[in-house]
PDB file of C-alpha atoms in Angstrom:
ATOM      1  CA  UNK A   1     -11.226  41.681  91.072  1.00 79.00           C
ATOM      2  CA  UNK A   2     -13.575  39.892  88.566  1.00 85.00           C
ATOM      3  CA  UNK A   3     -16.844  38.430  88.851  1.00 94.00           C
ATOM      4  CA  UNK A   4     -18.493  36.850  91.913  1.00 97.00           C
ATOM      5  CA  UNK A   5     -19.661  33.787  89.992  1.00 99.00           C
ATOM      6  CA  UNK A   6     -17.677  33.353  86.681  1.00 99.00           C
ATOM      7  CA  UNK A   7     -18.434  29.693  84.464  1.00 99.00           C
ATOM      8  CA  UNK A   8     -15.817  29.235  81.725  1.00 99.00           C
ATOM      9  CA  UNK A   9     -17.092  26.820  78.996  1.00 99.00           C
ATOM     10  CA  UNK A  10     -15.521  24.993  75.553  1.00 97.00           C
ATOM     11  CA  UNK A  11     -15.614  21.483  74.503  1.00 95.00           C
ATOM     12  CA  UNK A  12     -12.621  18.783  75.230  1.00 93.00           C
ATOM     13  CA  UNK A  13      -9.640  19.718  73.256  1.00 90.00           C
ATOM     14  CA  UNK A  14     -10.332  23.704  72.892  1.00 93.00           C
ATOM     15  CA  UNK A  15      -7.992  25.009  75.959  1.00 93.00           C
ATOM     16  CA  UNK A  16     -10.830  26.180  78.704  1.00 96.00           C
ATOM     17  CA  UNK A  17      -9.072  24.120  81.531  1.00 96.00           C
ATOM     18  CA  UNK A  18      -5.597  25.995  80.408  1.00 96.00           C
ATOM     19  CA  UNK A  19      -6.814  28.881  79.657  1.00 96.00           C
ATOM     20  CA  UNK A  20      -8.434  29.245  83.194  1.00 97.00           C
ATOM     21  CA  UNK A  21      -5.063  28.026  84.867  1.00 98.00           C
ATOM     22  CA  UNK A  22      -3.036  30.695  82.749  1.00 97.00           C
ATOM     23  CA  UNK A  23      -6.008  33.630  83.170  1.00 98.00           C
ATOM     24  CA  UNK A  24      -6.843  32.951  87.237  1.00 98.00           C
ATOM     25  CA  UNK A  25      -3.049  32.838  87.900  1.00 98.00           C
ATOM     26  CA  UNK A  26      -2.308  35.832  86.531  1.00 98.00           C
ATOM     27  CA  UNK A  27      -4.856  37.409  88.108  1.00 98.00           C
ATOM     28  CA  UNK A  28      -4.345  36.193  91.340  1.00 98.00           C
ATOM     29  CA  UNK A  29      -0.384  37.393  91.242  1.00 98.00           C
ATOM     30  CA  UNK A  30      -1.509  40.342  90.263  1.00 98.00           C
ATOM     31  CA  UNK A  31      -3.871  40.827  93.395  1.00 98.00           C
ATOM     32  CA  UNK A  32      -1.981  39.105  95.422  1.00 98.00           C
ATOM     33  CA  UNK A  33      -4.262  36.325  96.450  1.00 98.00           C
ATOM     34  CA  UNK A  34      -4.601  32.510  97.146  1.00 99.00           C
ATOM     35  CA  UNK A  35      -6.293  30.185  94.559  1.00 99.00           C
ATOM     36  CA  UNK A  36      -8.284  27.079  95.740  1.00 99.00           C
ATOM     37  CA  UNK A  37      -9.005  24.467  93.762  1.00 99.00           C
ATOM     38  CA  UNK A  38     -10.803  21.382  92.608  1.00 99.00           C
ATOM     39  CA  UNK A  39     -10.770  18.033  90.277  1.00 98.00           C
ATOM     40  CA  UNK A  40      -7.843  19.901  88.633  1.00 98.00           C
ATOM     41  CA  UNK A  41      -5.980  16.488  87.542  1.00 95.00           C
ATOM     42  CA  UNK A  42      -2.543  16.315  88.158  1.00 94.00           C
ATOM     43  CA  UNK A  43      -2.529  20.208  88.748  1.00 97.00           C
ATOM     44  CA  UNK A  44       1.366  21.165  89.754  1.00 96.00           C
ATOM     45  CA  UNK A  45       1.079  24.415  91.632  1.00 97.00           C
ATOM     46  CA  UNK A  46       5.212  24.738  91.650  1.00 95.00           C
ATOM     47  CA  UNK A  47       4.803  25.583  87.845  1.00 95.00           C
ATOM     48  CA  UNK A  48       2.536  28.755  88.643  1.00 97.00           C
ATOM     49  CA  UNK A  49       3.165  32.094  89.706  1.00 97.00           C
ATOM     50  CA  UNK A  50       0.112  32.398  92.554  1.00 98.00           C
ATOM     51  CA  UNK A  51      -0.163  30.182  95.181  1.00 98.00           C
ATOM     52  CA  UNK A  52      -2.621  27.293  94.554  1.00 99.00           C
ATOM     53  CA  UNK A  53      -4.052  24.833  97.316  1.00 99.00           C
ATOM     54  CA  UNK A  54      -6.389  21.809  96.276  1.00 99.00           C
ATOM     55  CA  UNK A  55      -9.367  21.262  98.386  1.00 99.00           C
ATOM     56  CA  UNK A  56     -11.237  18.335  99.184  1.00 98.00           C
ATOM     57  CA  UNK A  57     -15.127  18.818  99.328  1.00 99.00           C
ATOM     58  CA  UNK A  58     -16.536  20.936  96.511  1.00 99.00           C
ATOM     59  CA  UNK A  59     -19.832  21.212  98.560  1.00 99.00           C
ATOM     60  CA  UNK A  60     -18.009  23.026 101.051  1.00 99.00           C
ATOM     61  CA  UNK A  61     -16.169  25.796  99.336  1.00 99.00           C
ATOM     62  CA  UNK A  62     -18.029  28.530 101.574  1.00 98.00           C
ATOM     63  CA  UNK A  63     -15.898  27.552 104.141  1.00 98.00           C
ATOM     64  CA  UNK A  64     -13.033  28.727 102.193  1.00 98.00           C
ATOM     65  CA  UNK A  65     -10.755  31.846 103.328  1.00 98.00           C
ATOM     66  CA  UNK A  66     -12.261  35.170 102.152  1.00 97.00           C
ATOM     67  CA  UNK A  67     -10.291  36.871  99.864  1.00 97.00           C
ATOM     68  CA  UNK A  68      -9.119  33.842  98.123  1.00 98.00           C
ATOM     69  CA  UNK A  69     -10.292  32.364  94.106  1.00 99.00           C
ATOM     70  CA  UNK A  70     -12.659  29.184  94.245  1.00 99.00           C
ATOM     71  CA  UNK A  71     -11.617  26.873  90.744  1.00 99.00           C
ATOM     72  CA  UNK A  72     -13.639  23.952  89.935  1.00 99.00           C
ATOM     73  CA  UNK A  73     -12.897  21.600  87.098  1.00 98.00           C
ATOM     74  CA  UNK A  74     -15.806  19.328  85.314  1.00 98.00           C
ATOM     75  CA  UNK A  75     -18.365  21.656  87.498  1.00 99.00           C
ATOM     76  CA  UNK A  76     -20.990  19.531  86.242  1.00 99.00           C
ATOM     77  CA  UNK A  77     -20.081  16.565  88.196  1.00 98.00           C
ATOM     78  CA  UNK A  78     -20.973  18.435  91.624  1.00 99.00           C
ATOM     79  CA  UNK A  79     -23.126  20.945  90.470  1.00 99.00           C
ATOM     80  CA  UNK A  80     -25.184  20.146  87.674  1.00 98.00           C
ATOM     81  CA  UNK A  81     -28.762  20.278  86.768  1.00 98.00           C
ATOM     82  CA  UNK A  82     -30.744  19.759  89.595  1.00 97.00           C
ATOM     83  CA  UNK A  83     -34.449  18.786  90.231  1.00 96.00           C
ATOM     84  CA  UNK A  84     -36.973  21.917  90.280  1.00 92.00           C
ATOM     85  CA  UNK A  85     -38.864  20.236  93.206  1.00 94.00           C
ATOM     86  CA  UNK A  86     -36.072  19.995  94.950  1.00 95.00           C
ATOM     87  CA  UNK A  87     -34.989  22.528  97.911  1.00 97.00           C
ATOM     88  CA  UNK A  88     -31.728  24.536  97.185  1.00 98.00           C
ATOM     89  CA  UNK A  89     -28.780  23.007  98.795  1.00 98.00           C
ATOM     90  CA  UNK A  90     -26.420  25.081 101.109  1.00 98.00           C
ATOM     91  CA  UNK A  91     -23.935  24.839  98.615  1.00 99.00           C
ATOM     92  CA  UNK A  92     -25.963  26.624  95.926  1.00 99.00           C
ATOM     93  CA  UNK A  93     -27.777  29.043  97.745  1.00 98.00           C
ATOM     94  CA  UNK A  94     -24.418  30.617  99.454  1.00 98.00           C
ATOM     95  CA  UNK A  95     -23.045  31.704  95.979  1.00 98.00           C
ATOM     96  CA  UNK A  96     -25.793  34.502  96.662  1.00 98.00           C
ATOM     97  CA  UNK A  97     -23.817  36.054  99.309  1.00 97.00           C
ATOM     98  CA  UNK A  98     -20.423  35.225  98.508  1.00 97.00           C
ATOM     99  CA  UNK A  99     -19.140  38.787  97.584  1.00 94.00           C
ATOM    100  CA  UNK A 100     -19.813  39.070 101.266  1.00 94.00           C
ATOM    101  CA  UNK A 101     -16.674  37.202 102.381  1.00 92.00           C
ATOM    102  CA  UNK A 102     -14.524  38.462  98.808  1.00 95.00           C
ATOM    103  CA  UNK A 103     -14.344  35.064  97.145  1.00 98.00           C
ATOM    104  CA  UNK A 104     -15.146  34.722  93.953  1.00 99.00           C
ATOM    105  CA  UNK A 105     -15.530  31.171  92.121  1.00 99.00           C
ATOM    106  CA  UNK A 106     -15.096  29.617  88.995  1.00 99.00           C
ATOM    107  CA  UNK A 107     -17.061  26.914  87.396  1.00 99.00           C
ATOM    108  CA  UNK A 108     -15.422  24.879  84.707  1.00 99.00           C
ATOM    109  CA  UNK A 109     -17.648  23.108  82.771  1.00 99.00           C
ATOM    110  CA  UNK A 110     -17.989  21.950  78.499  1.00 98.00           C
ATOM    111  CA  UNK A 111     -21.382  23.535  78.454  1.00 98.00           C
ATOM    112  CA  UNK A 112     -23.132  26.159  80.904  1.00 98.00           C
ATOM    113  CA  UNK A 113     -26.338  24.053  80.379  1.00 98.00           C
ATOM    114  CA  UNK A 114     -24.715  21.425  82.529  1.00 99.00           C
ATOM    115  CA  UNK A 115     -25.104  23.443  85.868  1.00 99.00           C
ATOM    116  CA  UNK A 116     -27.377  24.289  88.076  1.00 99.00           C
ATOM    117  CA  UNK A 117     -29.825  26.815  86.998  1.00 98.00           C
ATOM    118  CA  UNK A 118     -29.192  28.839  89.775  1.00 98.00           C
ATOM    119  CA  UNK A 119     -25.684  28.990  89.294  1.00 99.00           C
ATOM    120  CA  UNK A 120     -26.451  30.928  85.346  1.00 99.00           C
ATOM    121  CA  UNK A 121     -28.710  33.585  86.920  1.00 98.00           C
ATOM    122  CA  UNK A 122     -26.301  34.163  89.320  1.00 98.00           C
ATOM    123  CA  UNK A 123     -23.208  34.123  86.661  1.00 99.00           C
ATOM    124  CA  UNK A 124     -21.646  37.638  86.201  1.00 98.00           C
ATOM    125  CA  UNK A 125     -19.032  36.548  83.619  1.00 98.00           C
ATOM    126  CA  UNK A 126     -19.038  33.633  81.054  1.00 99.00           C
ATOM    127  CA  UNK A 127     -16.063  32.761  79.127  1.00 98.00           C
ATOM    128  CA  UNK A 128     -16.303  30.789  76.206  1.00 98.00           C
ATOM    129  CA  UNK A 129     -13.315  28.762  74.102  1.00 97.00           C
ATOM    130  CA  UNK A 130     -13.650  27.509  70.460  1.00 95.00           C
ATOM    131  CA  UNK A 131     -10.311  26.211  69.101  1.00 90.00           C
ATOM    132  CA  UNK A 132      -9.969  26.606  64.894  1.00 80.00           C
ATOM    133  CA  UNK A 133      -9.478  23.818  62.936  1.00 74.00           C
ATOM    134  CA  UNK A 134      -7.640  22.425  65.259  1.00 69.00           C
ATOM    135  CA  UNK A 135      -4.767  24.525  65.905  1.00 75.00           C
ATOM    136  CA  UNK A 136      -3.032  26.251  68.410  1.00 78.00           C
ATOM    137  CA  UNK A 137      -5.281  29.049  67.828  1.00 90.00           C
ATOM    138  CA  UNK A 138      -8.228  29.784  69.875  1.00 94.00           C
ATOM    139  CA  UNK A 139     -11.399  32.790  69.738  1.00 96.00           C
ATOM    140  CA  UNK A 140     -12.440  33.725  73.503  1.00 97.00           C
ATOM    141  CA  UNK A 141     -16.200  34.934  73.627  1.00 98.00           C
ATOM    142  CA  UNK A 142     -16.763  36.504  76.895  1.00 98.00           C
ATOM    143  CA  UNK A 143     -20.376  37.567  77.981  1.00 98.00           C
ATOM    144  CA  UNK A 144     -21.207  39.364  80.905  1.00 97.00           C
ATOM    145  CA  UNK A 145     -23.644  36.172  81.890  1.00 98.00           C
ATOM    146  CA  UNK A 146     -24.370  33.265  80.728  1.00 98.00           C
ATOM    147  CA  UNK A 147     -25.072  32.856  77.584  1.00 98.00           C
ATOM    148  CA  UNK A 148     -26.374  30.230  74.519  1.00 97.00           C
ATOM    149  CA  UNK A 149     -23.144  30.991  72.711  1.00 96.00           C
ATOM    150  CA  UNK A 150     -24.047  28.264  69.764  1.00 94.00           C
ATOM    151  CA  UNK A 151     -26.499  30.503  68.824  1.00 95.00           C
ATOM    152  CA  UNK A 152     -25.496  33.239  65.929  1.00 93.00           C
ATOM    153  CA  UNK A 153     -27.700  36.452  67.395  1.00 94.00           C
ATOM    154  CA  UNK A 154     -25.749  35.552  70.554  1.00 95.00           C
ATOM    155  CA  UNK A 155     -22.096  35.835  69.811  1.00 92.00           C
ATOM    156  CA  UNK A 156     -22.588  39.272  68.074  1.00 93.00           C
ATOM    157  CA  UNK A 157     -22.765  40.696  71.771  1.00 91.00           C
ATOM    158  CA  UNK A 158     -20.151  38.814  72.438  1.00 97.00           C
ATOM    159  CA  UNK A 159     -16.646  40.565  73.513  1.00 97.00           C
ATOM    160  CA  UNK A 160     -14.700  38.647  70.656  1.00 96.00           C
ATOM    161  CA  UNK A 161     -10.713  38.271  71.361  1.00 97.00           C
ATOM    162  CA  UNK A 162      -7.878  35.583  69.718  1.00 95.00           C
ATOM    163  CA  UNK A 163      -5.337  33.991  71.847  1.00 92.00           C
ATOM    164  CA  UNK A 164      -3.204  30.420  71.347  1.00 90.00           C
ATOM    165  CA  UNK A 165      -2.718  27.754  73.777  1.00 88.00           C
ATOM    166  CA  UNK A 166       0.263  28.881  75.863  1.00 88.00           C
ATOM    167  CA  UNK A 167       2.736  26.082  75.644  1.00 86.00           C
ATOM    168  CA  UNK A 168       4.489  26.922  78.581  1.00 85.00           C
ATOM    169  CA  UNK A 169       1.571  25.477  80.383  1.00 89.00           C
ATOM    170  CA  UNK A 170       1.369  22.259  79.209  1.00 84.00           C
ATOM    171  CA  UNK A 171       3.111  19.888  81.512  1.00 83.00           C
ATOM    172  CA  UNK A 172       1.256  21.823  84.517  1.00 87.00           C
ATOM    173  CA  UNK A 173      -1.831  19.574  85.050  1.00 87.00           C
ATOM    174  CA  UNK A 174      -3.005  16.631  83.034  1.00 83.00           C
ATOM    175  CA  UNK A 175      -5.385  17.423  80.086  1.00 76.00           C
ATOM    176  CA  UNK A 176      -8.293  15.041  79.740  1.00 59.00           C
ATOM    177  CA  UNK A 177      -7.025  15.641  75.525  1.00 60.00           C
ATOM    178  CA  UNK A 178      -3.988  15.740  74.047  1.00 53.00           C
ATOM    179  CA  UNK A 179      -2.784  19.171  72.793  1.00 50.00           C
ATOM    180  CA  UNK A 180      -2.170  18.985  69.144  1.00 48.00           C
ATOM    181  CA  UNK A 181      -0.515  21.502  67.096  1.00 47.00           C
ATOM    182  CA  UNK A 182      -0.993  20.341  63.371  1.00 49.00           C
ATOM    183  CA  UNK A 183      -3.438  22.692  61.487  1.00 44.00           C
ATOM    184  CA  UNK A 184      -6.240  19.990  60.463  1.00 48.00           C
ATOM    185  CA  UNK A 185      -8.349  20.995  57.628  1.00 48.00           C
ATOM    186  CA  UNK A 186     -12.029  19.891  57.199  1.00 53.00           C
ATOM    187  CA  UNK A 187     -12.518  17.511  53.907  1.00 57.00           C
ATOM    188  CA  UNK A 188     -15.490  19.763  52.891  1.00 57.00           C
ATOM    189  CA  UNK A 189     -12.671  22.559  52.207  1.00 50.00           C
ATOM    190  CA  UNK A 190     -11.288  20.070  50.138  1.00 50.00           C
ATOM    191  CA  UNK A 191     -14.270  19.632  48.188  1.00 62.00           C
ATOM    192  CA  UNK A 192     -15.108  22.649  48.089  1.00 59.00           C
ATOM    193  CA  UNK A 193     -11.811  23.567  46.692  1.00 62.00           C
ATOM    194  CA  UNK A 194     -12.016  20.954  44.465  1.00 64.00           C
ATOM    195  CA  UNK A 195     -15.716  22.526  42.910  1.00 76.00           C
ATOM    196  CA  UNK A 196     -14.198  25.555  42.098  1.00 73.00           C
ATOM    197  CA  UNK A 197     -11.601  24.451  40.131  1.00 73.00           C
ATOM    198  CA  UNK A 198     -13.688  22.050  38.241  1.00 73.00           C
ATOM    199  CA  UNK A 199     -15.893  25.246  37.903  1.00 70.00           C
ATOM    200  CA  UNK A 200     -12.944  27.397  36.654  1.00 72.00           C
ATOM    201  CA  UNK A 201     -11.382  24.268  34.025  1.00 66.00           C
ATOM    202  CA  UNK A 202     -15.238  24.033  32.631  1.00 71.00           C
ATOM    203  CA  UNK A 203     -16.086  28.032  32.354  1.00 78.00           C
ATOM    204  CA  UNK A 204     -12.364  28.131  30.542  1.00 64.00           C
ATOM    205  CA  UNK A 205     -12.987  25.134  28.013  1.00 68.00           C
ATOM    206  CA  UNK A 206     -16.516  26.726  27.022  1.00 65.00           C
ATOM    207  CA  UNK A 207     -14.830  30.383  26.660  1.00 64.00           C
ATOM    208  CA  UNK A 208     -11.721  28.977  24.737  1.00 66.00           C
ATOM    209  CA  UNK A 209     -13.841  26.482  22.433  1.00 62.00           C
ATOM    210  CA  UNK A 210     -16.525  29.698  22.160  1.00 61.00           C
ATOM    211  CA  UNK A 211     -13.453  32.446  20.858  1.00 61.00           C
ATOM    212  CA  UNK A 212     -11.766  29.562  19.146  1.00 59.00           C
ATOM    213  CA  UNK A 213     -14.916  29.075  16.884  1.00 60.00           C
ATOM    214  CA  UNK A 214     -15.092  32.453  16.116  1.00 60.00           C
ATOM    215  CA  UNK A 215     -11.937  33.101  14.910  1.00 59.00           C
ATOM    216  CA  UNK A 216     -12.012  30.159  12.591  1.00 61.00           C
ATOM    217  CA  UNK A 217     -15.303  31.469  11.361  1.00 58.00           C
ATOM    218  CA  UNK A 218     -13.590  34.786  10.572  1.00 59.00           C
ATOM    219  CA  UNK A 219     -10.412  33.222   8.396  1.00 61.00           C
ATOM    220  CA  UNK A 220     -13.018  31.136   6.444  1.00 59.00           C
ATOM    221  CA  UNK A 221     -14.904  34.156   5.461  1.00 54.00           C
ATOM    222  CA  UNK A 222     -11.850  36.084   4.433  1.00 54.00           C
ATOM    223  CA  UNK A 223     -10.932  34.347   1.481  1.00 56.00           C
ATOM    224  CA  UNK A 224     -14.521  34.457  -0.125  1.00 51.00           C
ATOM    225  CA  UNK A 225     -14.253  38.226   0.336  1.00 51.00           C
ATOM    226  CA  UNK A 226     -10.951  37.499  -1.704  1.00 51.00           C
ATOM    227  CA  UNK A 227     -12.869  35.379  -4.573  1.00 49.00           C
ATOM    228  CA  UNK A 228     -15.463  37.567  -5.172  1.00 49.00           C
ATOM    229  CA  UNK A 229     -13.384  40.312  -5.761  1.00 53.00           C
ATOM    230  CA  UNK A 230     -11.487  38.689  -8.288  1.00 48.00           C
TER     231      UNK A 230
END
């Protein structure tokens, strides 16, 4: 079993919706258990291994089977950041019992910051996708809560792995972004590409024109040497 409270974050584009559908299915096969979801779009459960059931009322997952995984897409739109002088709602403050009836839930969200506060002190396990440069390939920080994971000091406690969008998966629920494959490099790589071969050309021309110099210094003074001996 994982975590009681798990948020899995990563801008549009950088897999954390497919990622979760690949990673929770797997694990619920594995253990052998039902997966309940949420504002999955176009989510086609025949195309998975586990069984997955869509649920209406986000507000009312605690009344969810035990036993079962809790998946909730664009978490911020239900639960997100919520007025300190407000009381807790029912929906928040039962996420700090739910190991009591063996659920565990998922928020899905672009940025952990979105939620409810309660919901990251309660967090046991925080996923985080960054896609590179646009490819298929992906780094997967995990953090065991959750964590400011734009900040440098942060990510070095990170548990660091590389995985690629699975295209078997695409097809399986509709992606708020395309999935694009083409390896897209930034212009400043360009540029600075483009500096160091101007850099190389101009240390070259100085070197050449420097030895160049010197050797035609050296053939004028040989036939003085030449002269005088005579």
């Amino acid at each position: 079993m994982g975590e009681s409270v798990t948020i899995r974050t990563g801008k549009m584009g950088h897999g954390k919706t497919l990622n979760a559908i690949k990673e929770i299915d797997e694990q619920a096969k594995r253990e052998n258990r039902i997966v309940y979801y949420h504002n999955i779009d176009g989510l086609q459960p025949d195309k998975l291994q586990a069984q997955w059931y869509e649920f209406e009322n986000p507000h009312l997952w605690y009344e969810l089977p035990g036993n079962t995984i809790i998946v909730i897409d664009e978490a911020q739109r239900f639960f997100g950041v919520r007025d300190p002088r407000m009381a807790v709602p029912k929906y928040i403050s039962e996420l700090e019992t739910i190991r009591h009836q063996g659920q565990e839930i998922v928020f899905i969200t672009q940025d952990h910051r979105f939620l409810d506060v309660n919901i990251r002190r309660l967090c046991g396990s925080h996923i985080h996708f960054k896609r590179a440069l646009r490819s298929s390939g992906l780094v997967r920080y995990a953090f065991m809560e959750a964590s400011d994971y734009d900040k440098a000091a942060v990510l070095v406690n990170a548990d660091k792995t590389y995985t690629k969008l699975d295209k078997k998966l695409f097809g399986s629920y509709k992606s708020a972004s395309d999935h694009h494959f083409k390896l897209e490099i930034p212009k400043k790589f360009y540029l600075f590409g483009a500096i160091l071969l101007l850099a190389a050309y101009l240390i070259y021309s100085v070197f050449s024109h420097f030895f160049l110099s010197r050797n035609q210094r050296k053939n004028s003074i040989k036939p003085m040497k030449r002269c005088l001996n005579l």
